[in-house]
mmCIF file of C-alpha atoms in Angstrom:
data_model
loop_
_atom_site.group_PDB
_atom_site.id
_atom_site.type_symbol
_atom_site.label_atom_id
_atom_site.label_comp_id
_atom_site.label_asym_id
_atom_site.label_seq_id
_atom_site.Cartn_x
_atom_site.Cartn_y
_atom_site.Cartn_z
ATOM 1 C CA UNK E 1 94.283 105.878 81.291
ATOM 2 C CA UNK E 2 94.269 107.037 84.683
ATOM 3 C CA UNK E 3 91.942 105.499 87.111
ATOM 4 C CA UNK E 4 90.817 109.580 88.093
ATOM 5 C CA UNK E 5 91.576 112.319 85.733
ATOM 6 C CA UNK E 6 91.541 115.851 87.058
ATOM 7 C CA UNK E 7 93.179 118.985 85.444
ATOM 8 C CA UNK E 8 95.924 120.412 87.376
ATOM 9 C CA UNK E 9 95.136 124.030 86.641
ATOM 10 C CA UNK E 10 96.523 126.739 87.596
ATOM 11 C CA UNK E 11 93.286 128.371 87.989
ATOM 12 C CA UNK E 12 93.094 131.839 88.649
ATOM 13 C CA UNK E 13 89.609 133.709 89.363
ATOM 14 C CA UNK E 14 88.571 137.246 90.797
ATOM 15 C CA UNK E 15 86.968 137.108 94.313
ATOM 16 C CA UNK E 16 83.079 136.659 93.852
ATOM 17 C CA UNK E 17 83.380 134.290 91.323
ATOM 18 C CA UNK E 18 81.850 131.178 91.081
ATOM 19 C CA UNK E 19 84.327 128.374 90.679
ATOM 20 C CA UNK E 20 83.701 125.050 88.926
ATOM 21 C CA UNK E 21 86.340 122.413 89.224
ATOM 22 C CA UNK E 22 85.660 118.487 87.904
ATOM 23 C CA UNK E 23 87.095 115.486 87.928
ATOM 24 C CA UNK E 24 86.476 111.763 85.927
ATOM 25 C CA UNK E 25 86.794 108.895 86.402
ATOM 26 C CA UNK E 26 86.726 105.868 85.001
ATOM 27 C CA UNK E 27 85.923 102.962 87.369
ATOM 28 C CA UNK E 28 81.936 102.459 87.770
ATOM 29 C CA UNK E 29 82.265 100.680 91.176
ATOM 30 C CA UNK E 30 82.987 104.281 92.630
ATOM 31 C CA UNK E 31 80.355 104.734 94.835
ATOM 32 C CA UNK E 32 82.074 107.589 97.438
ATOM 33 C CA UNK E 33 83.092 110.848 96.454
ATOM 34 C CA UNK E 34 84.768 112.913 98.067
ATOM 35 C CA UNK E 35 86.403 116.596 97.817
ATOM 36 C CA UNK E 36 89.778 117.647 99.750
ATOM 37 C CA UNK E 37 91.074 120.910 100.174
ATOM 38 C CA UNK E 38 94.443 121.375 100.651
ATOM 39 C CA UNK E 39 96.849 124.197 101.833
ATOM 40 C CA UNK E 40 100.327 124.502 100.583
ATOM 41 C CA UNK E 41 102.823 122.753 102.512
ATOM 42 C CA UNK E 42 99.818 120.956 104.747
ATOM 43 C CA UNK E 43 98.014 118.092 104.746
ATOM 44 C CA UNK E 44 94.113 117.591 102.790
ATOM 45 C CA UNK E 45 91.198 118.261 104.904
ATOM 46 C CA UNK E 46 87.835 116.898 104.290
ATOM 47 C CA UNK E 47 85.654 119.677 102.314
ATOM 48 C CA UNK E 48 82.696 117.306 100.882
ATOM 49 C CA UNK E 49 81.507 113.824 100.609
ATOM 50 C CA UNK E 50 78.697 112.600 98.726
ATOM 51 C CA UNK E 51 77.461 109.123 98.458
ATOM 52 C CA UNK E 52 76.370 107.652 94.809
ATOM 53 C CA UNK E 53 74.814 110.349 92.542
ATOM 54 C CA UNK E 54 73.483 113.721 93.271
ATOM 55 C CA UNK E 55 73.807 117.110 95.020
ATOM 56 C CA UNK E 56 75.068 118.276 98.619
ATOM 57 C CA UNK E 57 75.539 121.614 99.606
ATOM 58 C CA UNK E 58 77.754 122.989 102.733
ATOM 59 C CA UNK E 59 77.398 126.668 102.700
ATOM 60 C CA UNK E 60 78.969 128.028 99.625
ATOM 61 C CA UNK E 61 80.134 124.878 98.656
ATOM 62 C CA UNK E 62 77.976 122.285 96.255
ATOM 63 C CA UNK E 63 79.617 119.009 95.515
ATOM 64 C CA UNK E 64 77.539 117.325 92.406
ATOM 65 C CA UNK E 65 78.292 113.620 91.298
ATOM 66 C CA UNK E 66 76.906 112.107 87.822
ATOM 67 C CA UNK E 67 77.406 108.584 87.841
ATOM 68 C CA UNK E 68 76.195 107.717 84.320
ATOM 69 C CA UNK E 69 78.687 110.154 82.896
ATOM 70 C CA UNK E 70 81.456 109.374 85.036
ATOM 71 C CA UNK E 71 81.872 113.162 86.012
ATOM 72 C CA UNK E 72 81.930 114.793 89.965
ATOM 73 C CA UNK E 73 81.734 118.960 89.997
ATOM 74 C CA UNK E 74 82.645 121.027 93.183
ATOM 75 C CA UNK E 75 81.363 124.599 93.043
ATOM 76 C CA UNK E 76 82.354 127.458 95.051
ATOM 77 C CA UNK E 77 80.273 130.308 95.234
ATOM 78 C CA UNK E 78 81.433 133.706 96.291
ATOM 79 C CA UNK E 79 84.803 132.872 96.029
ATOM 80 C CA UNK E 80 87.225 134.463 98.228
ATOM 81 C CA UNK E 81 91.224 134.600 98.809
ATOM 82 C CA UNK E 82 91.079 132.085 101.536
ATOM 83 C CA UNK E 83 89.670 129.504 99.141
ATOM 84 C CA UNK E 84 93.106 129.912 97.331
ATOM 85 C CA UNK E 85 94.547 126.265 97.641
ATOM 86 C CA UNK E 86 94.605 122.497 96.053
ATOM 87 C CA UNK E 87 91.629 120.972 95.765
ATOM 88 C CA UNK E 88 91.832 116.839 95.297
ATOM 89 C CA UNK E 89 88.587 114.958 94.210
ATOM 90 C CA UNK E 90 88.505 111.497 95.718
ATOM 91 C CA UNK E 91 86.689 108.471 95.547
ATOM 92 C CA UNK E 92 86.133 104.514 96.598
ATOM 93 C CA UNK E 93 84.340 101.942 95.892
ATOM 94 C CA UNK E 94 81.701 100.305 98.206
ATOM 95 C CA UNK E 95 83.743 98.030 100.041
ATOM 96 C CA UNK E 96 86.473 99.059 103.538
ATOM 97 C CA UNK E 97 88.788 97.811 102.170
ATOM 98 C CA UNK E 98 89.480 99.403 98.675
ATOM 99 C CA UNK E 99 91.591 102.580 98.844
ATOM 100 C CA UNK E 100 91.033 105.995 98.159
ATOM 101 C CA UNK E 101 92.003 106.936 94.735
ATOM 102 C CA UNK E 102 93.096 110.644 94.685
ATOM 103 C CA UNK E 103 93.092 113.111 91.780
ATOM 104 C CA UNK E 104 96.113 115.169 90.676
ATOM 105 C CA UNK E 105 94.513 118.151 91.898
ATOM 106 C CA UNK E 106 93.235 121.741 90.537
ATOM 107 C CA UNK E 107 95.673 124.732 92.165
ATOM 108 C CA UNK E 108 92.941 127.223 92.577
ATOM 109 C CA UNK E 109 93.940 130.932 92.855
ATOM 110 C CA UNK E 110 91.600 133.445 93.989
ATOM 111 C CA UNK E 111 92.506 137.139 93.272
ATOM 112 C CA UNK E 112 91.115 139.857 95.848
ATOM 113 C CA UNK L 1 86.986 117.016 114.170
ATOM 114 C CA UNK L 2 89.788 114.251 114.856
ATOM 115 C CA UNK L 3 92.962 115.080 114.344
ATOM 116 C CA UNK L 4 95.990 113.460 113.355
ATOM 117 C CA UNK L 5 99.819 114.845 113.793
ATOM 118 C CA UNK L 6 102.983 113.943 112.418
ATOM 119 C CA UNK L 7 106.755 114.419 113.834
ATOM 120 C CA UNK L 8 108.814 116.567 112.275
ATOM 121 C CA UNK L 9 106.971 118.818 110.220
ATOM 122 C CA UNK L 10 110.277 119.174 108.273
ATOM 123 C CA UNK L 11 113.493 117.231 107.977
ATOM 124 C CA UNK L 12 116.676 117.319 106.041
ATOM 125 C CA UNK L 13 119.288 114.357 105.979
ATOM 126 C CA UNK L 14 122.105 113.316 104.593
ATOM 127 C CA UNK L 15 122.326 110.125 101.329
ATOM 128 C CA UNK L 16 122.483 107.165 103.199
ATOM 129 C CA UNK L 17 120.803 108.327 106.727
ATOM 130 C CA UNK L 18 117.767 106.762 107.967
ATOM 131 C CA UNK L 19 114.871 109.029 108.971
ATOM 132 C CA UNK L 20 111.533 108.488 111.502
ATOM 133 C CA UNK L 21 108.865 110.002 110.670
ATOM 134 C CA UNK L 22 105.864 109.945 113.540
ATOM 135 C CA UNK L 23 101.984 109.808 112.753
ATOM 136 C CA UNK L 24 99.743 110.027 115.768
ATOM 137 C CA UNK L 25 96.226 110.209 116.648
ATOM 138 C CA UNK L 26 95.708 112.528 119.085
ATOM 139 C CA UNK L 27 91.883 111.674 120.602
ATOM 140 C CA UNK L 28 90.761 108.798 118.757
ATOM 141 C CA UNK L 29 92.495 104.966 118.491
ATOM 142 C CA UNK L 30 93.286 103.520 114.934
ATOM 143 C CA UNK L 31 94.244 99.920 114.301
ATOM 144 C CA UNK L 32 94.961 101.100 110.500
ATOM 145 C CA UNK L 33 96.974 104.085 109.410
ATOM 146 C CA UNK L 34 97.813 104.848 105.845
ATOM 147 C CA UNK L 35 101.021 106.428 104.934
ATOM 148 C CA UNK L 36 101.080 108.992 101.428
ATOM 149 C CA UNK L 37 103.871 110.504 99.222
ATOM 150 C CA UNK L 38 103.238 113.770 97.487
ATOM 151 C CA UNK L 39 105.819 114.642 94.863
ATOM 152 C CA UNK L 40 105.218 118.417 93.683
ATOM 153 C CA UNK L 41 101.971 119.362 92.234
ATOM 154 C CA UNK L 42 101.107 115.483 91.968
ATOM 155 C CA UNK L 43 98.270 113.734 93.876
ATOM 156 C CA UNK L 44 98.914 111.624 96.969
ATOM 157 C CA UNK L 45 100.109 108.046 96.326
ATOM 158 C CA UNK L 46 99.211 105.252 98.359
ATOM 159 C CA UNK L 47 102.619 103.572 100.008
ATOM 160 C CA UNK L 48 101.317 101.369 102.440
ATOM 161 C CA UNK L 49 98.730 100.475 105.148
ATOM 162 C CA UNK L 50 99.847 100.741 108.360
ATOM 163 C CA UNK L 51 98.448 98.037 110.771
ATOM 164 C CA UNK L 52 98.547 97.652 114.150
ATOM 165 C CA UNK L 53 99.577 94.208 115.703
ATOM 166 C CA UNK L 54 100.732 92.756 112.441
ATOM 167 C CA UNK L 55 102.785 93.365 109.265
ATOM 168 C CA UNK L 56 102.167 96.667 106.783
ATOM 169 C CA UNK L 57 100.560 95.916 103.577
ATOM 170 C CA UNK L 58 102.702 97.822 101.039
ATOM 171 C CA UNK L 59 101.389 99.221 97.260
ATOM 172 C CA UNK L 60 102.744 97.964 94.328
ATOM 173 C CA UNK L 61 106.364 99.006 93.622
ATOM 174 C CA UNK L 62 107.200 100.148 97.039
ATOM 175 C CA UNK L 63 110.501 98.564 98.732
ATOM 176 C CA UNK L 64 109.153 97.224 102.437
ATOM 177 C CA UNK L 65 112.845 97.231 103.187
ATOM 178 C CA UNK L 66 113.593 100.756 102.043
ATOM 179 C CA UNK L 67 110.365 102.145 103.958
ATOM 180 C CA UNK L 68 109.681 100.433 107.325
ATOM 181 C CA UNK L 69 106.327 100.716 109.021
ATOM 182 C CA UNK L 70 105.429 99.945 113.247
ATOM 183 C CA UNK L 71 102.407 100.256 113.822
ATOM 184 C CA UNK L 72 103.286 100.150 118.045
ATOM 185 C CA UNK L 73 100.427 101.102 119.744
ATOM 186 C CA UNK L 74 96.682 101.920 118.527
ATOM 187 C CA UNK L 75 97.561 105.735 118.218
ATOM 188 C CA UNK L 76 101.072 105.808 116.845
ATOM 189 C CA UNK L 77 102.155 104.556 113.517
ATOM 190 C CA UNK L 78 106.299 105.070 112.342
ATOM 191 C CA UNK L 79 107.501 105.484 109.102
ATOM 192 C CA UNK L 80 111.468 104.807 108.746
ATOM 193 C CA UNK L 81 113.007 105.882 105.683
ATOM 194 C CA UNK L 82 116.467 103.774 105.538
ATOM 195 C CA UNK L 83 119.141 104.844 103.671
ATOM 196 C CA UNK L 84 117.841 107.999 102.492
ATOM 197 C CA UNK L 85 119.059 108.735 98.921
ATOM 198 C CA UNK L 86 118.175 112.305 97.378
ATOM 199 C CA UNK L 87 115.192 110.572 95.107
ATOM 200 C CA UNK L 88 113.614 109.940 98.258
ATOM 201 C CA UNK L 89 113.156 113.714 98.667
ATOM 202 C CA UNK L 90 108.929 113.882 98.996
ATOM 203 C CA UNK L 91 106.170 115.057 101.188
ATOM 204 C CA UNK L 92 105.235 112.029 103.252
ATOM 205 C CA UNK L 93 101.564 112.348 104.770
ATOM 206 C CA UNK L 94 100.254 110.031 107.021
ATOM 207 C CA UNK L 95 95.940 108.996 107.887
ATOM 208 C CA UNK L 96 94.023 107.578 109.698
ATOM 209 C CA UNK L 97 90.074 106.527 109.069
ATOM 210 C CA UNK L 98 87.625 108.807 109.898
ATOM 211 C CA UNK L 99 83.586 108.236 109.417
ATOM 212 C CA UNK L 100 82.284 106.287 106.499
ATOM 213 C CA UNK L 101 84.757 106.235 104.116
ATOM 214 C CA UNK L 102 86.573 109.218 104.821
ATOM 215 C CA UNK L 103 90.727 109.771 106.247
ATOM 216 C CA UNK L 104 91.532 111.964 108.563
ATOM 217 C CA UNK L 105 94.600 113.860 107.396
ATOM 218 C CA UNK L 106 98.491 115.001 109.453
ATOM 219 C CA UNK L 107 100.001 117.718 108.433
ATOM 220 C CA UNK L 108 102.541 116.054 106.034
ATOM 221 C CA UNK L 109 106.649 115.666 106.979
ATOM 222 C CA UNK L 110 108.707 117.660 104.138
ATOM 223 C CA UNK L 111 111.527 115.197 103.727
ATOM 224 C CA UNK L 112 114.668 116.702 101.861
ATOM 225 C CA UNK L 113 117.704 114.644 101.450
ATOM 226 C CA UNK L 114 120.703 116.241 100.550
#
């Protein structure tokens, strides 16, 4: 079993959509979470990062994190072309020097 | 936001050439950079921490001598690929720390040995 388990997609949405992508995981000691977006042929760029359980919201963003379930969300509200990329969930444990374990990431697709 | 860039964006090589690749941070110093290979619709794999002042630690399973790492000064870490073979063909994306327990991303190097 993988350490982080996301679904690859593709996923394919009309603009104005709401998007939901997830990730689990498996490790409890996971305490940072983080969301990447990333643009074909470039490198990720920070989107979200929550610490431990809960919600944070960045504009149309909302990153959510359930620790007892093992499950992260990222949700995209009005959805629009330029959100069309890779989006990698991400987490760590509590300590510097553990690494960042990456998911496979979701190919989202957003259709004007 | 920092930013991080790598040298070339692109490269293709002949089997059995060695390749540089460059990551650099461009207004902050890092005394650890982390070095990533993409393959196609896959997630980023760990290769190796870059370190500055002493040795690379390298994951599980990769070859130190195939994939050499200077870490020269505290803004410039070098990723040699020696004797490039086609399998070796990847997206190679460097990092550096940023805040709390984020990375700071380059742009990636498209490597493509022929």
């Amino acid at each position: 079993q993988k350490e982080v388990e996301q679904d690859p997609g593709p996923l394919s949405v009309p603009e104005g959509a709401i998007v939901s992508l997830n990730c689990t995981y498996s490790n409890s000691a996971f305490q940072y979470f983080m969301w990447y977006r990333q643009y074909s042929r470039k490198g990720p760029e920070l989107l979200m990062y929550t610490y431990s359980s809960g919600n944070k919201e960045d504009g149309r963003f909302t990153a959510q994190v359930d620790k007892s379930s093992k499950y992260i969300s990222l949700f995209i509200r009005d959805s629009q072309p330029s959100d069309s990329a890779t989006y990698l969930c991400a987490m760590i444990e509590n300590s510097s020097a553990s690494k960042i374990i990456f998911g496979s990431g979701t190919r989202l697709s957003i259709r004007p | 936001g920092a930013v991080v860039s790598q040298h070339p964006s692109r490269v293709i090589c002949k089997s059995g050439t060695s390749v540089k690749i460059e990551c650099r941070s461009l207004d902050f110093q890092a005394t650890t950079m982390f070095w990533y290979r993409q393959f196609p619709k896959k997630s980023l794999m760990l290769m190796a921490t870059s370190n500055e002042g002493s040795k690379a630690t390298y994951e599980q399973g990769v070859e130190k001598d195939k994939f050499l790492i200077n870490h020269a000064s505290l803004t410039l870490s070098t990723l040699t690929v020696t004797s490039a073979h086609p399998e070796d063909s990847s997206f190679y994306i460097c990092s550096a720390p940023g805040w709390s327990e984020t990375q700071y991303f380059g742009p990636g190097t498209r490597l493509l040995v022929l």
